[in-house]
XYZ file of C-alpha atoms in Angstrom:
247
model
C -25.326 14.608 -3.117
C -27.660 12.354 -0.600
C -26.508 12.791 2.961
C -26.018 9.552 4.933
C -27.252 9.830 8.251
C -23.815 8.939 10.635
C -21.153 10.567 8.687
C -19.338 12.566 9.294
C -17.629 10.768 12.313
C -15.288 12.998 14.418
C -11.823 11.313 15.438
C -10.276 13.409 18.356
C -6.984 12.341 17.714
C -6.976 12.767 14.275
C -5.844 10.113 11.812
C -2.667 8.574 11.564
C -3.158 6.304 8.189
C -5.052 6.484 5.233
C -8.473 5.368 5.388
C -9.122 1.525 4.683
C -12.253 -0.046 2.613
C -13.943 -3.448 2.247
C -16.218 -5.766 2.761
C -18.652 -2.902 3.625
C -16.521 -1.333 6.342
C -14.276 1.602 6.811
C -10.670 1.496 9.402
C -8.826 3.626 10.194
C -6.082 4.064 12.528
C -5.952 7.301 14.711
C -3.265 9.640 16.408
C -3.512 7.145 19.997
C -2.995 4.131 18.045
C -6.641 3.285 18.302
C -7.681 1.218 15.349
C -11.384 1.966 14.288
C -14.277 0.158 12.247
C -17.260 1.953 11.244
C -20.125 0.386 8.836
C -20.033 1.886 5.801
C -23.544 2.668 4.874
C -24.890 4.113 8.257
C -21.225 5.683 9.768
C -21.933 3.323 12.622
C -18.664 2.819 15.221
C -18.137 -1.463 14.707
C -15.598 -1.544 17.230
C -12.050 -0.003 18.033
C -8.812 -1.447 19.148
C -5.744 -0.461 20.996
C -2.765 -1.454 18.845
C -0.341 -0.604 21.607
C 2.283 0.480 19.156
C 2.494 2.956 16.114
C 0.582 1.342 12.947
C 3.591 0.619 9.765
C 0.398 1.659 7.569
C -3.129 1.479 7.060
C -5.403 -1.550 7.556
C -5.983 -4.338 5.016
C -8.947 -6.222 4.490
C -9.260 -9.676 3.361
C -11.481 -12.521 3.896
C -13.395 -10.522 6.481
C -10.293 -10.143 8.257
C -8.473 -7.146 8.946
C -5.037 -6.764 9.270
C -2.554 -4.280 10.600
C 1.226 -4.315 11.412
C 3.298 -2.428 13.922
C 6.657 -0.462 14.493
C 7.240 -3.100 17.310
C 7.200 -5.904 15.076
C 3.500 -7.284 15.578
C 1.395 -8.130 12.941
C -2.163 -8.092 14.249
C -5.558 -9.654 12.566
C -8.878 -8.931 13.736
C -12.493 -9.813 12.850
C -13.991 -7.547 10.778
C -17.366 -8.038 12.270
C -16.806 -7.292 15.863
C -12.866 -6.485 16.529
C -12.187 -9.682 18.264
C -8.313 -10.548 17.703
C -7.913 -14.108 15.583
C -4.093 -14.060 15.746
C -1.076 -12.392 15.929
C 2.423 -12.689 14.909
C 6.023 -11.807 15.480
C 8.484 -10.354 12.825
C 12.081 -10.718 13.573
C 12.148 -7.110 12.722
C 9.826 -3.905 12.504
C 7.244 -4.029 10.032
C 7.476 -1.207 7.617
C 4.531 -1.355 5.009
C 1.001 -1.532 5.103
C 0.502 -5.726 5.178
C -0.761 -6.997 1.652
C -3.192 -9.790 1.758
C -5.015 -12.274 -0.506
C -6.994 -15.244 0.867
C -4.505 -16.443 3.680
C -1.102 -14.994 2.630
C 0.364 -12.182 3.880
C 3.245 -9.454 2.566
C 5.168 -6.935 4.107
C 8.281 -5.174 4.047
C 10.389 -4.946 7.522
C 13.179 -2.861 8.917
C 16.081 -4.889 8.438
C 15.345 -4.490 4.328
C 13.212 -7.934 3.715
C 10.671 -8.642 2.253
C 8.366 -11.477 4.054
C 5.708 -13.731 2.933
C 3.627 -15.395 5.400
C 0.824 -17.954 5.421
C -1.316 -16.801 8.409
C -3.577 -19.343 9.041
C -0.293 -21.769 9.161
C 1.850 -19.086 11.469
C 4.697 -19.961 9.351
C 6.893 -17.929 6.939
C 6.677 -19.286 3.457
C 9.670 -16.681 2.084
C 12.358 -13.724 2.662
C 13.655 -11.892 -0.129
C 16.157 -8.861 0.263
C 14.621 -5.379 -1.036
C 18.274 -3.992 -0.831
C 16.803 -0.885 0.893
C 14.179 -0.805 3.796
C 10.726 0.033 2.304
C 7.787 2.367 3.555
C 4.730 2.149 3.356
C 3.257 2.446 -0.356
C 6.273 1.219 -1.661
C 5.748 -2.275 -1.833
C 2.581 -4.040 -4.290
C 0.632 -6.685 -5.705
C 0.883 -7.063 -9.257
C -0.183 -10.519 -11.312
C 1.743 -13.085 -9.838
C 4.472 -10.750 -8.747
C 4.747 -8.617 -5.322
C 7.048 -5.501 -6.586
C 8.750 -3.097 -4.022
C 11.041 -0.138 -4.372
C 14.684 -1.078 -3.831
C 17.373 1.267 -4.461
C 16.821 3.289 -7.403
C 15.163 0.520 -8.828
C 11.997 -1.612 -8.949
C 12.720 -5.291 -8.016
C 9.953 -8.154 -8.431
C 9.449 -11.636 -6.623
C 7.345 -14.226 -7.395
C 4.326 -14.108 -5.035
C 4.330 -17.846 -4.223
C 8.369 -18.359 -4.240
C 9.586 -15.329 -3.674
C 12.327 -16.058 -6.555
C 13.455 -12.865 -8.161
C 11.520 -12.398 -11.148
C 13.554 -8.879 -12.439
C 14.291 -5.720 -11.584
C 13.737 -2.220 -13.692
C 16.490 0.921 -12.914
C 14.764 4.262 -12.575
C 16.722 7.537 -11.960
C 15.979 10.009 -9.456
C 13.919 9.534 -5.764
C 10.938 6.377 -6.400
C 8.598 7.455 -3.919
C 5.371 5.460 -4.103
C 3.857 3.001 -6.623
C 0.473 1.767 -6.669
C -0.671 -1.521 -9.018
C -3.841 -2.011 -11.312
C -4.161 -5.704 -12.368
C -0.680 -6.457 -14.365
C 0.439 -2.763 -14.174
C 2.721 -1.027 -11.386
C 2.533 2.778 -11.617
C 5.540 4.707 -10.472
C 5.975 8.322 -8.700
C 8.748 9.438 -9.284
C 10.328 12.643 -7.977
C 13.301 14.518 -10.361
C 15.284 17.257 -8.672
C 15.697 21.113 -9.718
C 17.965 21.058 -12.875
C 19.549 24.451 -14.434
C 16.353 25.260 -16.363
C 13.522 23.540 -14.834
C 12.075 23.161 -11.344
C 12.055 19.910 -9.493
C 9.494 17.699 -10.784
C 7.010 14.474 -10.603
C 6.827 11.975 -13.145
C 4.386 9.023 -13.087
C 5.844 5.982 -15.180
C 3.659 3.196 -15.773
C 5.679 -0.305 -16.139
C 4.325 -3.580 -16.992
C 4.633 -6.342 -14.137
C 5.239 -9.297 -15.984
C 8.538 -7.964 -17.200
C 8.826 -4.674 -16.027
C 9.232 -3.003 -19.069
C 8.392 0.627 -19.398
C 4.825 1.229 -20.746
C 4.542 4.671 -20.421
C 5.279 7.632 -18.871
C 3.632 11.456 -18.271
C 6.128 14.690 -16.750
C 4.275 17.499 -14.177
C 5.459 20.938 -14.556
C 6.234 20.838 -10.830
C 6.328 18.875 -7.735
C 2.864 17.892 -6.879
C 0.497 18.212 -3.484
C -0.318 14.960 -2.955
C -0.004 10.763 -3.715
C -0.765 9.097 -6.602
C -4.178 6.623 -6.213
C -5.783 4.210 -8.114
C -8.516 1.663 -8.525
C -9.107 -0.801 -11.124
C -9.905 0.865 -14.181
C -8.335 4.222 -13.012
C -5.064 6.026 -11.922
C -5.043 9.515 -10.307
C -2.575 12.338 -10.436
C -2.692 15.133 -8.303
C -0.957 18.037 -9.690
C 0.479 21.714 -8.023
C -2.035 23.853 -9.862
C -5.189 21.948 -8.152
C -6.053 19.215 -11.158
C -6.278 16.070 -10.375
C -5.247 14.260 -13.721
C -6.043 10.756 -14.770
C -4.989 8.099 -16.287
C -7.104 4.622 -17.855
């Protein structure tokens, strides 16, 4: 390993999302609600930002934007150059996901269990579509044409542009997170104690045109961490230190 002269960087608060990448840049969010941007090659501090409330989930990038919602309802977009806000807008309710983005349009799930599009550089909302259950952060997802979010017990998909219902897929047990990887959603799922095994995670891999199972792969136990991925990847953390993955 070559060390990079800059990192590590120390964060006194600690951090209070997951760590953010694009566009040559790394945000973060810490524990005072200071939202940071360092350059990626050198570790050098871009700029910070006071979000003034408590971050619904890690910062996006998109279009040399990034963007960032809050507890209080805000969603806030900054330049990714130099931290300078370029807009921000009001949900009717809190905003409970990290905000999805692709060139313009915006995603995110809210407290009163709705799921919002939004075009930003209009300021208008383009569609609302009923999760049936409010969703967290890392439970809502791009997949194909489809955004797909964790309702109750079940996956339920919209069409990204419409945000017409485009299916929905029951699953048993607690859906905890699901990540996507071009047309597939991948599924944690968490199964409780039964009389002769111990409670359990199961990753189930679904397709997102018509959410129809793909395939799916049992831990022995209840594992340490969150399921990641990137595009040709999916990762697996496991209880007895493997990280497992998947193509």
């Amino acid at each position: 390993n070559v060390r990079v002269s800059g990192w590590p960087v120390a964060l006194g608060s600690g951090a209070a999302t997951e760590l953010a990448v694009g566009d040559g840049r790394l945000a973060v969010v810490d524990g005072n609600g200071v939202l940071h941007c360092w350059e990626q090659a050198s570790g050098y501090r871009l700029w910070g930002a006071s979000l003034g409330s408590a971050p619904s989930g890690p910062p996006t990038f998109d279009r040399r934007l990034v963007h960032i919602g809050t507890a209080d309802g805000r969603l806030l977009v900054f330049d990714a150059v130099d931290g300078k806000s370029v807009g921000i807008l009001k949900s009717p309710a809190a905003i409970t996901s990290r905000i999805l983005a692709n060139r313009g349009t915006l995603w995110f799930a809210g407290g009163d269990g709705m799921l919002r599009a939004v075009d930003f550089d209009a300021g208008r909302v383009l569609w609302t579509a009923p999760i049936g259950r409010v969703a967290t952060d890392g439970q809502i997802a791009l997949a194909g044409n489809s955004v797909i979010a964790i309702g109750e017990k079940r996956l339920v998909a919209f069409d990204r542009a419409t945000g017409e219902p485009r299916g929905e897929l029951a699953l048993e047990h607690e859906l905890r997170r699901l990540d996507a990887q071009q047309r597939r959603v991948f599924v944690e799922v968490r199964r409780p104690k039964e009389r002769d095994r111990a409670a359990h995670d199961a990753l189930v891999a679904v397709d997102a045109n018509d959410l129809s199972i793909l395939w799916e792969f049992t831990l022995d136990a209840v594992g340490p961490g969150r399921l990641g991925s990137d595009e040709l990847v999916v990762a697996l953390p496991s209880a007895s230190g493997d990280v497992i993955l998947f193509r």
